[in-house]
Each structure stands twice: as C-alpha cells, then as structure tokens.
Coordinates of C-alpha atoms in Angstrom, one line a residue:
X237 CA 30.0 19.4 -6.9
X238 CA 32.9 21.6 -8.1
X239 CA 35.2 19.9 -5.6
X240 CA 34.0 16.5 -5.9
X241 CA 34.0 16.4 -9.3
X242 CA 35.9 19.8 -10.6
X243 CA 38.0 20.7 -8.3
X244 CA 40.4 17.6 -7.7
X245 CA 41.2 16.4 -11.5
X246 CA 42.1 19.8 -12.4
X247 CA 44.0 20.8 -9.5
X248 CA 45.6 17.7 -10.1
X249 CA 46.7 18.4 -13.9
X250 CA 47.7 21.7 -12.8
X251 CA 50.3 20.4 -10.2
X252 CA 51.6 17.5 -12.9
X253 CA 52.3 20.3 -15.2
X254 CA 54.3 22.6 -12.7
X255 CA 56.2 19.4 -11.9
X256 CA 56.8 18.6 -15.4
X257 CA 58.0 22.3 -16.5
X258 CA 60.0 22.0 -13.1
X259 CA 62.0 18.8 -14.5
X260 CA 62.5 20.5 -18.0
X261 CA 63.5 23.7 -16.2
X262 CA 66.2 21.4 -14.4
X263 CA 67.2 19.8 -17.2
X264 CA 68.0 22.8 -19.2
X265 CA 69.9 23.8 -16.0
X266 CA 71.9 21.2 -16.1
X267 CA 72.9 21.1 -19.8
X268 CA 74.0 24.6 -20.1
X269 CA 77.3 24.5 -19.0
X270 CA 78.3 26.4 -21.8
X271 CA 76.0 28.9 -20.9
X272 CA 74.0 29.1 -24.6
X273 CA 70.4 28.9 -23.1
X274 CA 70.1 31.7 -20.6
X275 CA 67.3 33.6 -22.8
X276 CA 65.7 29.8 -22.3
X277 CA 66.6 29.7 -18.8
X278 CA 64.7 33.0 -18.2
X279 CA 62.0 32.2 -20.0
X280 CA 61.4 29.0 -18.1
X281 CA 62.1 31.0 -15.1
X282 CA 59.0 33.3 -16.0
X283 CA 56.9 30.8 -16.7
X284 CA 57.3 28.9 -13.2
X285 CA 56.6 32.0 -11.1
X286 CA 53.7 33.0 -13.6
X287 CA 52.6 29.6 -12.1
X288 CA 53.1 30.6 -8.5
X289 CA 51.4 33.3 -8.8
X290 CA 48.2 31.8 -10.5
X291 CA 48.1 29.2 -7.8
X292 CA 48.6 32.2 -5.4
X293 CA 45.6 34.0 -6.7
X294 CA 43.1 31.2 -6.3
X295 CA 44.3 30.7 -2.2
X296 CA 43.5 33.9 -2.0
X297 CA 39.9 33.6 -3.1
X298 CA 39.2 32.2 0.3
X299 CA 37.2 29.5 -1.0
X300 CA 37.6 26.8 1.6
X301 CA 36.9 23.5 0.1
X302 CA 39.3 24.7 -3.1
X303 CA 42.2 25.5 -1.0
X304 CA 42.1 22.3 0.8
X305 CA 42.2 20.2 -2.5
X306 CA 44.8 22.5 -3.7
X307 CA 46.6 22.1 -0.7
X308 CA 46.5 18.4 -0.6
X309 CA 47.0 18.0 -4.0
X310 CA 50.6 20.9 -4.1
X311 CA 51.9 18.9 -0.5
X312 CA 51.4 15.6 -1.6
X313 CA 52.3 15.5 -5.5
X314 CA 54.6 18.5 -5.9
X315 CA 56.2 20.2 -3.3
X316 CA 57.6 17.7 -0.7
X317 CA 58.4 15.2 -3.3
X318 CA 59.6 17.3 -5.9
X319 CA 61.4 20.4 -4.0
X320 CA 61.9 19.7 -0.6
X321 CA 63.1 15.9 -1.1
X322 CA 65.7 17.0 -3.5
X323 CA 67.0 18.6 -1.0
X324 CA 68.5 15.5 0.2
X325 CA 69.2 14.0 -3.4
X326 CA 72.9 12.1 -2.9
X327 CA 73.5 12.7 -6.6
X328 CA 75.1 16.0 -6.7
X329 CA 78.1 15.7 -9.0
X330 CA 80.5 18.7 -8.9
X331 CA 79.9 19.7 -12.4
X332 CA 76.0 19.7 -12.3
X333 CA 76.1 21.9 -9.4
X334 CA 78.5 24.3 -10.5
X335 CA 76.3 24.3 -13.5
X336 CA 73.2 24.9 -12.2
X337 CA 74.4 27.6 -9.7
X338 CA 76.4 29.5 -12.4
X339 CA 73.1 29.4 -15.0
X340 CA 70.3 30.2 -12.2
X341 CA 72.9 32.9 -10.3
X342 CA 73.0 34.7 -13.8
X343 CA 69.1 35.3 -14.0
X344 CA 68.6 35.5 -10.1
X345 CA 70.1 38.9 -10.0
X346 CA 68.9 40.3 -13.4
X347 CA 64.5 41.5 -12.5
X348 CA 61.9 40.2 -14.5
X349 CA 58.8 41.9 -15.2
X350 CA 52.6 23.7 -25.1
X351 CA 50.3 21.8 -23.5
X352 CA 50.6 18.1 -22.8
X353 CA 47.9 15.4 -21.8
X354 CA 48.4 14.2 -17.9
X355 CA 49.5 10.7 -17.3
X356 CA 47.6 8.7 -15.2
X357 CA 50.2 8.4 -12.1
X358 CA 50.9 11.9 -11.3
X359 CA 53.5 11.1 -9.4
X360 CA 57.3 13.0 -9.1
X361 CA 58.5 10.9 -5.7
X362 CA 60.9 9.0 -8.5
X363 CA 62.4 12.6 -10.1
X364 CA 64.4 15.0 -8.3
X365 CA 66.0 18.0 -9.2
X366 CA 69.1 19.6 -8.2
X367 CA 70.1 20.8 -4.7
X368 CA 70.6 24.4 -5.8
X369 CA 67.3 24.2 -7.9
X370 CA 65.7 23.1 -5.5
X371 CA 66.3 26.2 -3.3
X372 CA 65.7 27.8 -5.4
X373 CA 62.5 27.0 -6.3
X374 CA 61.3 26.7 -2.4
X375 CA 62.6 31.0 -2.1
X376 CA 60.1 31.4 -4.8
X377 CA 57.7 29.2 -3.0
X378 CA 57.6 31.1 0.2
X379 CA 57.9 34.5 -1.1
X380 CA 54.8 34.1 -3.4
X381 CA 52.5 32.1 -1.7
X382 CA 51.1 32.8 1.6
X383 CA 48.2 31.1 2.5
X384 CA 49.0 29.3 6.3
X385 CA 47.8 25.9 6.1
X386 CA 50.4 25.3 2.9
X387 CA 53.2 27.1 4.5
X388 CA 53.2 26.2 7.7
X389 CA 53.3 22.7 6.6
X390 CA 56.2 23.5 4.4
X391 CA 58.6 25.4 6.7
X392 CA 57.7 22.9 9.6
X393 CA 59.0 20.2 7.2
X394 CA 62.1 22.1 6.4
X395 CA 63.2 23.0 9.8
X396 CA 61.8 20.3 12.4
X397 CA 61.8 17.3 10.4
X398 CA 63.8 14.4 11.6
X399 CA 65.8 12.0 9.5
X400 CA 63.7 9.3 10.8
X401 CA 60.4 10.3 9.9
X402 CA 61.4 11.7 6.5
X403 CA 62.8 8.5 5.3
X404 CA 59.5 6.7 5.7
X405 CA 58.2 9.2 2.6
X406 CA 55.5 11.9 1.9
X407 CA 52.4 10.1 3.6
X408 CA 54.3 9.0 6.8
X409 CA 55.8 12.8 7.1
X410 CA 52.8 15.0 6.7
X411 CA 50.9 12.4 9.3
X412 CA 53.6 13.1 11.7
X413 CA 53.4 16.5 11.5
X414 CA 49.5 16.1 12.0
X415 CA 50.3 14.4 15.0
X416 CA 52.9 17.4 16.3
X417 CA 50.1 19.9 15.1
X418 CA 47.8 18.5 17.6
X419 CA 50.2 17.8 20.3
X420 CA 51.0 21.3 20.4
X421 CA 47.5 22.6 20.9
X422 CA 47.2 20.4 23.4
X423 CA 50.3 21.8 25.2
X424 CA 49.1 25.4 24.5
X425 CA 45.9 24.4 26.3
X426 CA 47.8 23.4 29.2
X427 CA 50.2 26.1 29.6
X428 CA 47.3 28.4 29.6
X429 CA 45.7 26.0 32.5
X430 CA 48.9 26.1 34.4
X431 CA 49.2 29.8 34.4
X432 CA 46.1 30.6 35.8
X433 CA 47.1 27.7 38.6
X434 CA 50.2 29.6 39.0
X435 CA 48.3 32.5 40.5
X436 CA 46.7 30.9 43.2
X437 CA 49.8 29.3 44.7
X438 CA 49.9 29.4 48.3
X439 CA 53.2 30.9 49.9
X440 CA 54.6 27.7 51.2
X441 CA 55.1 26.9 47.6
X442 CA 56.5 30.1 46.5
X443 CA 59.0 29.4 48.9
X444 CA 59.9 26.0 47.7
X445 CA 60.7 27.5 44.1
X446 CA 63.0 30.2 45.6
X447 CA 65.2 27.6 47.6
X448 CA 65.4 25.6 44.0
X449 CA 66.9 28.7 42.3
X450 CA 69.2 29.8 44.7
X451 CA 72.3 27.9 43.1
X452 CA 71.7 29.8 39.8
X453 CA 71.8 33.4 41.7
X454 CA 75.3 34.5 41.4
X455 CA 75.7 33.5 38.0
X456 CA 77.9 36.3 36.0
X457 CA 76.6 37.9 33.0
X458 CA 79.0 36.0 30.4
X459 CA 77.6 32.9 32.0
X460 CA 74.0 34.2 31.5
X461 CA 74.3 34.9 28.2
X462 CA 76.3 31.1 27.8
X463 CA 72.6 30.0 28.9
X464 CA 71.2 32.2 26.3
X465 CA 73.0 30.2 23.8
X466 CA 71.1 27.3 22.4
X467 CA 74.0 24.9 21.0
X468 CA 71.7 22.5 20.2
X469 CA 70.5 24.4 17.4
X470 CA 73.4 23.8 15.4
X471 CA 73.9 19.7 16.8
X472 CA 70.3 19.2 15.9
X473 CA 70.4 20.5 12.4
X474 CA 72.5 17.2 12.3
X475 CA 69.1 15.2 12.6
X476 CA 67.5 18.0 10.6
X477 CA 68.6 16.6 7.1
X478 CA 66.7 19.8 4.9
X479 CA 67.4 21.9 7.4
X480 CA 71.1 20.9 7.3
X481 CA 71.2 21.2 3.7
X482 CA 70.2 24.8 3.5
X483 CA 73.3 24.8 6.1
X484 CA 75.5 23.6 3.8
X485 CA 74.9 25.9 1.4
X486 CA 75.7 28.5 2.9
X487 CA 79.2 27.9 2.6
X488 CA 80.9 30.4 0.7
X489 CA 84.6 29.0 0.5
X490 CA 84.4 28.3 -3.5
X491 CA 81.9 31.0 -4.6
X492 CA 78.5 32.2 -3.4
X493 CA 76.0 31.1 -5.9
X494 CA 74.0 28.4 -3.3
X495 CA 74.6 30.6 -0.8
X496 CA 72.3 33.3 -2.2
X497 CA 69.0 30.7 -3.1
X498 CA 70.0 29.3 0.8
X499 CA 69.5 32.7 1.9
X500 CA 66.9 33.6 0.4
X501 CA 64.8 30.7 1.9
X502 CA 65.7 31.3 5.2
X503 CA 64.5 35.1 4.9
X504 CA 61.7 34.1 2.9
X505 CA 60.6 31.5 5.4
X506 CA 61.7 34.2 8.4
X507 CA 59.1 37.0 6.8
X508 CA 56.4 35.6 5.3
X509 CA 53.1 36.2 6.9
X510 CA 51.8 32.5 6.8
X511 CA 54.7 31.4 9.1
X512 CA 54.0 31.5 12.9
X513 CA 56.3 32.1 14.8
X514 CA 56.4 29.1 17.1
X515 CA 58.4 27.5 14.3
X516 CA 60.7 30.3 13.5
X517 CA 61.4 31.3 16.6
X518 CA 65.0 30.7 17.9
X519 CA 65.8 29.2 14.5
X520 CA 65.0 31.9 12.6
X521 CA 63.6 34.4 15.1
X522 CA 65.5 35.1 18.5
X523 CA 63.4 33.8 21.4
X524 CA 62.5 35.8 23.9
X525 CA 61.8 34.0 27.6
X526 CA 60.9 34.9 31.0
X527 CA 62.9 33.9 34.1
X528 CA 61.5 33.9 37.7
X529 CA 63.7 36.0 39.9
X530 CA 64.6 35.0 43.5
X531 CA 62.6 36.5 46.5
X532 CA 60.3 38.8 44.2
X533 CA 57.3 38.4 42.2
X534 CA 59.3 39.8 39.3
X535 CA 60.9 38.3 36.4
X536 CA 64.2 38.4 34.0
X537 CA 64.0 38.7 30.4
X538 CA 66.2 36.4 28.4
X539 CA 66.4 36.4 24.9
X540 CA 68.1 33.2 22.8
X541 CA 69.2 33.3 19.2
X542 CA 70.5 30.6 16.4
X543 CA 74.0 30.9 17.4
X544 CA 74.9 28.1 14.7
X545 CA 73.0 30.0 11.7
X546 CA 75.0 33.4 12.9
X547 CA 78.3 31.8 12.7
X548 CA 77.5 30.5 9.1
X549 CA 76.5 34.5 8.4
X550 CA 79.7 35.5 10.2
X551 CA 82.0 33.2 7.9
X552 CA 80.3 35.0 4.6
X553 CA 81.2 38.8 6.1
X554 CA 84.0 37.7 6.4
X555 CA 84.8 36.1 3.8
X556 CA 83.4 39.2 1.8
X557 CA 86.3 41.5 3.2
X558 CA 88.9 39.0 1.8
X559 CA 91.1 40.4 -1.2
X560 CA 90.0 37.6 -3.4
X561 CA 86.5 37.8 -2.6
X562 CA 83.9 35.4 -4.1
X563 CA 80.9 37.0 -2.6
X564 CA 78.7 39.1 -4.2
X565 CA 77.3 42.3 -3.2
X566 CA 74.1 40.7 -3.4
X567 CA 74.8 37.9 -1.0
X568 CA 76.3 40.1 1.8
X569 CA 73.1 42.4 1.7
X570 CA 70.9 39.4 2.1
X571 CA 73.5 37.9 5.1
X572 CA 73.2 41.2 6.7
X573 CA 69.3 41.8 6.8
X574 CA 68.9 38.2 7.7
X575 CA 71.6 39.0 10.7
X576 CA 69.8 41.8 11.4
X577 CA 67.2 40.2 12.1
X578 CA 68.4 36.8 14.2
X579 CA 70.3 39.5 16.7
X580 CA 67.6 42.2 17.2
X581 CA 64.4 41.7 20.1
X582 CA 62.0 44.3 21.1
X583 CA 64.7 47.3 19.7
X584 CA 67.6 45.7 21.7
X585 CA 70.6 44.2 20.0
X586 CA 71.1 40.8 21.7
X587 CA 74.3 39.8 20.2
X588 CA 76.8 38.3 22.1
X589 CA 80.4 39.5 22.9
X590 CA 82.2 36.8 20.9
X591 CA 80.3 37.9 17.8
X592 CA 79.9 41.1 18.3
X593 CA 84.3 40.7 18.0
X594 CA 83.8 38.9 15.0
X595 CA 81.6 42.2 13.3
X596 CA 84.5 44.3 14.3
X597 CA 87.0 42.3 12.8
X598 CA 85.3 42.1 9.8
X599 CA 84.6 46.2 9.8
X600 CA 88.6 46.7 10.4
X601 CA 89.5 44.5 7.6
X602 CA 87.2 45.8 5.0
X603 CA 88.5 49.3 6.1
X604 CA 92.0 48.3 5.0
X605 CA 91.2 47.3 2.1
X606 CA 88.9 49.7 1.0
X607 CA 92.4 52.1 2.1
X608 CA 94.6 50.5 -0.4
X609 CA 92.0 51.5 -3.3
X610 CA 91.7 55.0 -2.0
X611 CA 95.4 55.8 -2.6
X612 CA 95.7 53.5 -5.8
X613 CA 92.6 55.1 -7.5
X614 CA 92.2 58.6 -8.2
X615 CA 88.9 58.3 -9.0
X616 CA 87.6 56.1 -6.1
X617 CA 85.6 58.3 -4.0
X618 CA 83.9 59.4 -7.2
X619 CA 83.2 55.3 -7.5
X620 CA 82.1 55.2 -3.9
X621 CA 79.3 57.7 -3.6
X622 CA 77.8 56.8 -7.0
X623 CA 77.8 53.0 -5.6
X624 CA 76.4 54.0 -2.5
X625 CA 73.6 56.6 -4.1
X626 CA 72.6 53.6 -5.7
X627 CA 72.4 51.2 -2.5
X628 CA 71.2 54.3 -1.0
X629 CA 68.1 54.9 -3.2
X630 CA 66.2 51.7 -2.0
X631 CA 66.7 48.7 0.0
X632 CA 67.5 45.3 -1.3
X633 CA 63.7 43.6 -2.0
X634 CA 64.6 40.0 -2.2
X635 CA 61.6 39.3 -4.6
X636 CA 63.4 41.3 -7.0
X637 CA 66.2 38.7 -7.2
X638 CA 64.6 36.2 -9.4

C-alpha cells in the first residue's frame, strides 16, 4: 500500500523539487559574474547535498520496494535528464562557463559543515544546466550515494554509452543498458562453463593452442607492454559523448576550475563502493589478464591501463610545474591520487616507460623552479615545511571539497 499509493507521488515531488532547486542553483551560477552571491551560492550548495544525503538515508533503509520507486523515479526524472544529459548541452557560451567555474571553484574548496506545489509533468528532459554544473553535481552524486542498483546505472551510462543509443532519450538508454545487463550475465555464465571445459581438454588440443602462439613468443618487453596498451580507450571515448566530455574538461590550458569537478567524478566513480568493477576496470581501474604460456601449463600476467585518461593527467603535472601556473594545489592532489591509482596492480607499479619519462620530467622542472625561490626568498624553507606540515597532517578527502 505505501508503494502503490505512498511511495511513488512523493518520491516523485521529492525529485521535482531537487530538479527545481538544481535549475535555480544554475541560474544563480550563471548570473554571478560579478561574483555578489557566493553567500547564496553556498547556501544553495548546502541545501542540494542536504538533499543527497536525505535521499541517501532512505536507500539505506534497505526497504526494497522504496528503493526501487526511488530509483526509477531519481533515473528517469532527475539524474539522466537533468545531470548527465547536460553533459552534452551544445550551449556553452564562453562567458557562462567561465562564470560558473569561477563561482562553484570558490565554494568547492572552502568545507561546509520555500516550498512550492508540484506541476503535473514532472519533467526536466527540456532544461539543462551547465557543463561544469553538471559535474559538478554528478561528484556529489557518486560520493554521497551508494546504493548499487542507482549507481551502477549511472557510471555505466557515463562511461559505455554510445552516441547512438543516447540520442534516442532516457527510456531508449536505460532499456539498452537492461539489455547489456543481461547480456553480460549470460557471458559470465558461459565463461564459467568454458573453464571448467577447459580442464578436461585432451592433449591433442593443447597442442593445437601452442602451435597458434608460437608467432607471439619472441616478442620483446617494449612490445609486450605496446600490447598492454589499450588505444582504443582514448578513440572510443570519441563514441563515448559523456564520457568524452569529462575528457574535455580536463584540460587545463586556460585554468583549472572544470578540471577539478571532472576529477572529482572520475575518483568518485573509481571509489565508490556501489561501482563494480567490470565497468571501471581499464577505464578507471588498470585490468589485470592472464596469458597462456607456450609449452607449460602456466600463465603470464598482464596488466592494461587507460593510457588516454593518463596522458590527460600527465598534461596537468605538467602543466602545474610551469612558471605561470593555472593549477591549483588542489587539482594536482586530486590528478595524483587518481594516477595513483590508474598505474598501481596488486602492489606493482605498471606504468609504462614513456610515462614514467614524462613523471621525471615533470619532477626536474618543478625542482628548478622550486631553486630559483630558494635563493630569491630568505624565508622559503620556513614557507616550505609549514606548507608541507599542513599537507602532511592529513590527506586530501575529496568530500571535503564541496
């Protein structure tokens, strides 16, 4: 009875309200180029993640039935339509965005400790907010809320949608992914199937495999670890359009305010505990794999990373040890746990040669610079171990951002 007739009208008011103090929250976003409404800003800030975590707390009651009505209802009327599709929302003028980066960036670092009557379409497909808002909002989403169903949905959607299916719209989308959910658990099955067929293999047929893989045998290491390259990754975020978009904003040429909400989705999406790792993995996970070694029963270990995701982190250390730096301490942290992260496997650092160059590079510059300061400032190594007590006394907790 309380989902039937309960349940769905006021989950449903509940997710038209979030969407509505979303759109103001844009709105004021927008119009404070100037600055003059950050005590606003903040307080509409609060107020969403206040939300967040209210929805939080009732998935985390466990009631079944609720959290499937809730779940339809945030998926359907608020979340794809309203954050993840303005994502792809063509009408980014320069000024907007450098408005709404500047205005959220100055609250994101800074921690945080009227009612309206529902219209009857509760519908937000025809709104959109900004890009960086948008981000924004979808950090907050995944490191709040954790229940699987919802955010599995979610990061699938962000990082394996194709540009076909998502221009058919919300229905059409969360069908397909219905249709990959099932498809996989069908493949699981049947990898489990062919494993146990694998053992009972007569020798003829172990044979067979070991003349296949004798062209691959004298491959040298830099060509192995060209194999443990997936370029892909980077060609398909092409056909990826959200996914591409998160890209994009990690581009730190101009300044370093996207960048920061960009990251903190992809670590948020990397970390939190409703994510499995099938759809993580090798995008935002390295992939480990095993390969069948010739004439024995034993097997190689190769382990894959995002190569296209570690290049974009590369450009922003970089960029950070430039004289005119645009990137805040707060942005390199973030690059460098989530690089941590995309290069380490079972303890083992699995970068490659060409990037681990890169990290050197970057060390040797920063090195020079941070020379020139130690003979021009007398005080400077005062200045460096007070900074670095302070970095020292914790480490960066990216839910502290916003």
């Amino acid at each position: 009875f309380i989902r039937d007739r309960t349940a769905a009208p006021y989950f449903s008011n509940i997710v038209w309200f979030i969407g509505k103090h979303i759109q103001e929250l844009d709105t004021c976003v927008r119009n404070d180029a100037d600055h003059q409404s950050q005590n606003r800003l903040a307080d509409l800030v609060a107020e969403h993640l206040d939300h967040l975590h209210y929805i939080n707390d009732i998935l985390c009651l466990n009631i079944t039935d609720l959290n499937h009505v809730l779940t339809d209802h945030l998926l359907h009327k608020l979340l794809i339509p309203l954050y993840i599709y303005s994502l792809t929302s063509t009408q980014r003028q320069s000024s907007t965005i450098d408005s709404a980066t500047q205005s959220l960036s100055r609250i994101s670092v800074t921690p945080r400790g009227s009612e309206n009557n529902s219209p009857k379409v509760h519908d937000f497909s025809t709104g959109k907010v900004s890009c960086v808002v948008a981000l924004f909002l979808l950090s907050q989403v995944f490191l709040i809320l954790s229940h699987s169903p919802l955010i599995q949905t979610l990061s699938w959607i962000i990082l394996k949608t194709d540009r076909s299916v998502f221009e058919k719209g919300v229905d059409k989308l969360l069908e397909y992914y219905e249709k990959e959910k099932e498809g996989k658990s069908l493949e699981d099955e049947a990898s489990t199937q062919a494993l146990s067929d694998v053992s009972s293999r007569d020798s003829s047929s172990s044979k067979e495999n070991i003349l296949d893989e004798q062209p691959n045998m004298n491959i040298t290491d830099e060509e192995k670890q060209r194999l443990a390259t997936t370029p892909t990754e980077g060609a398909a975020s092409i056909d990826h359009p959200f996914l591409e978009t998160v890209y994009t904003a990690l581009d730190c040429s101009e300044n370093d305010y996207a960048a920061l909400f960009a990251l903190s989705l992809l670590y948020a999406m990397a970390n939190n505990p409703g994510v499995t790792s099938d759809i993580t993995e090798q995008v935002l996970r390295p992939k480990k794999s095993f390969i069948s070694k010739s004439m024995s029963s034993s097997k190689d270990v190769r382990y894959t990373y995002n190569t296209f995701l570690i290049e974009k982190i590369l450009n922003i250390i970089i960029l950070s040890c430039q004289p005119s730096c645009r990137v805040r301490l707060v942005t390199l942290e973030l690059a460098l746990k989530l690089f941590v992260q995309l290069i380490m496997c079972d303890g083992k650092n699995i970068l490659l040669e060409s990037h681990r160059s890169t990290i050197e590079t970057a060390k040797t510059q920063s090195t020079a610079l941070l020379r020139n300061f130690y003979k021009s400032e007398e005080i400077f190594l005062d200045m460096f171990e007070h900074e670095y007590c302070d970095m020292s006394k914790g480490s960066l907790n990216v839910e502290w951002l916003c």
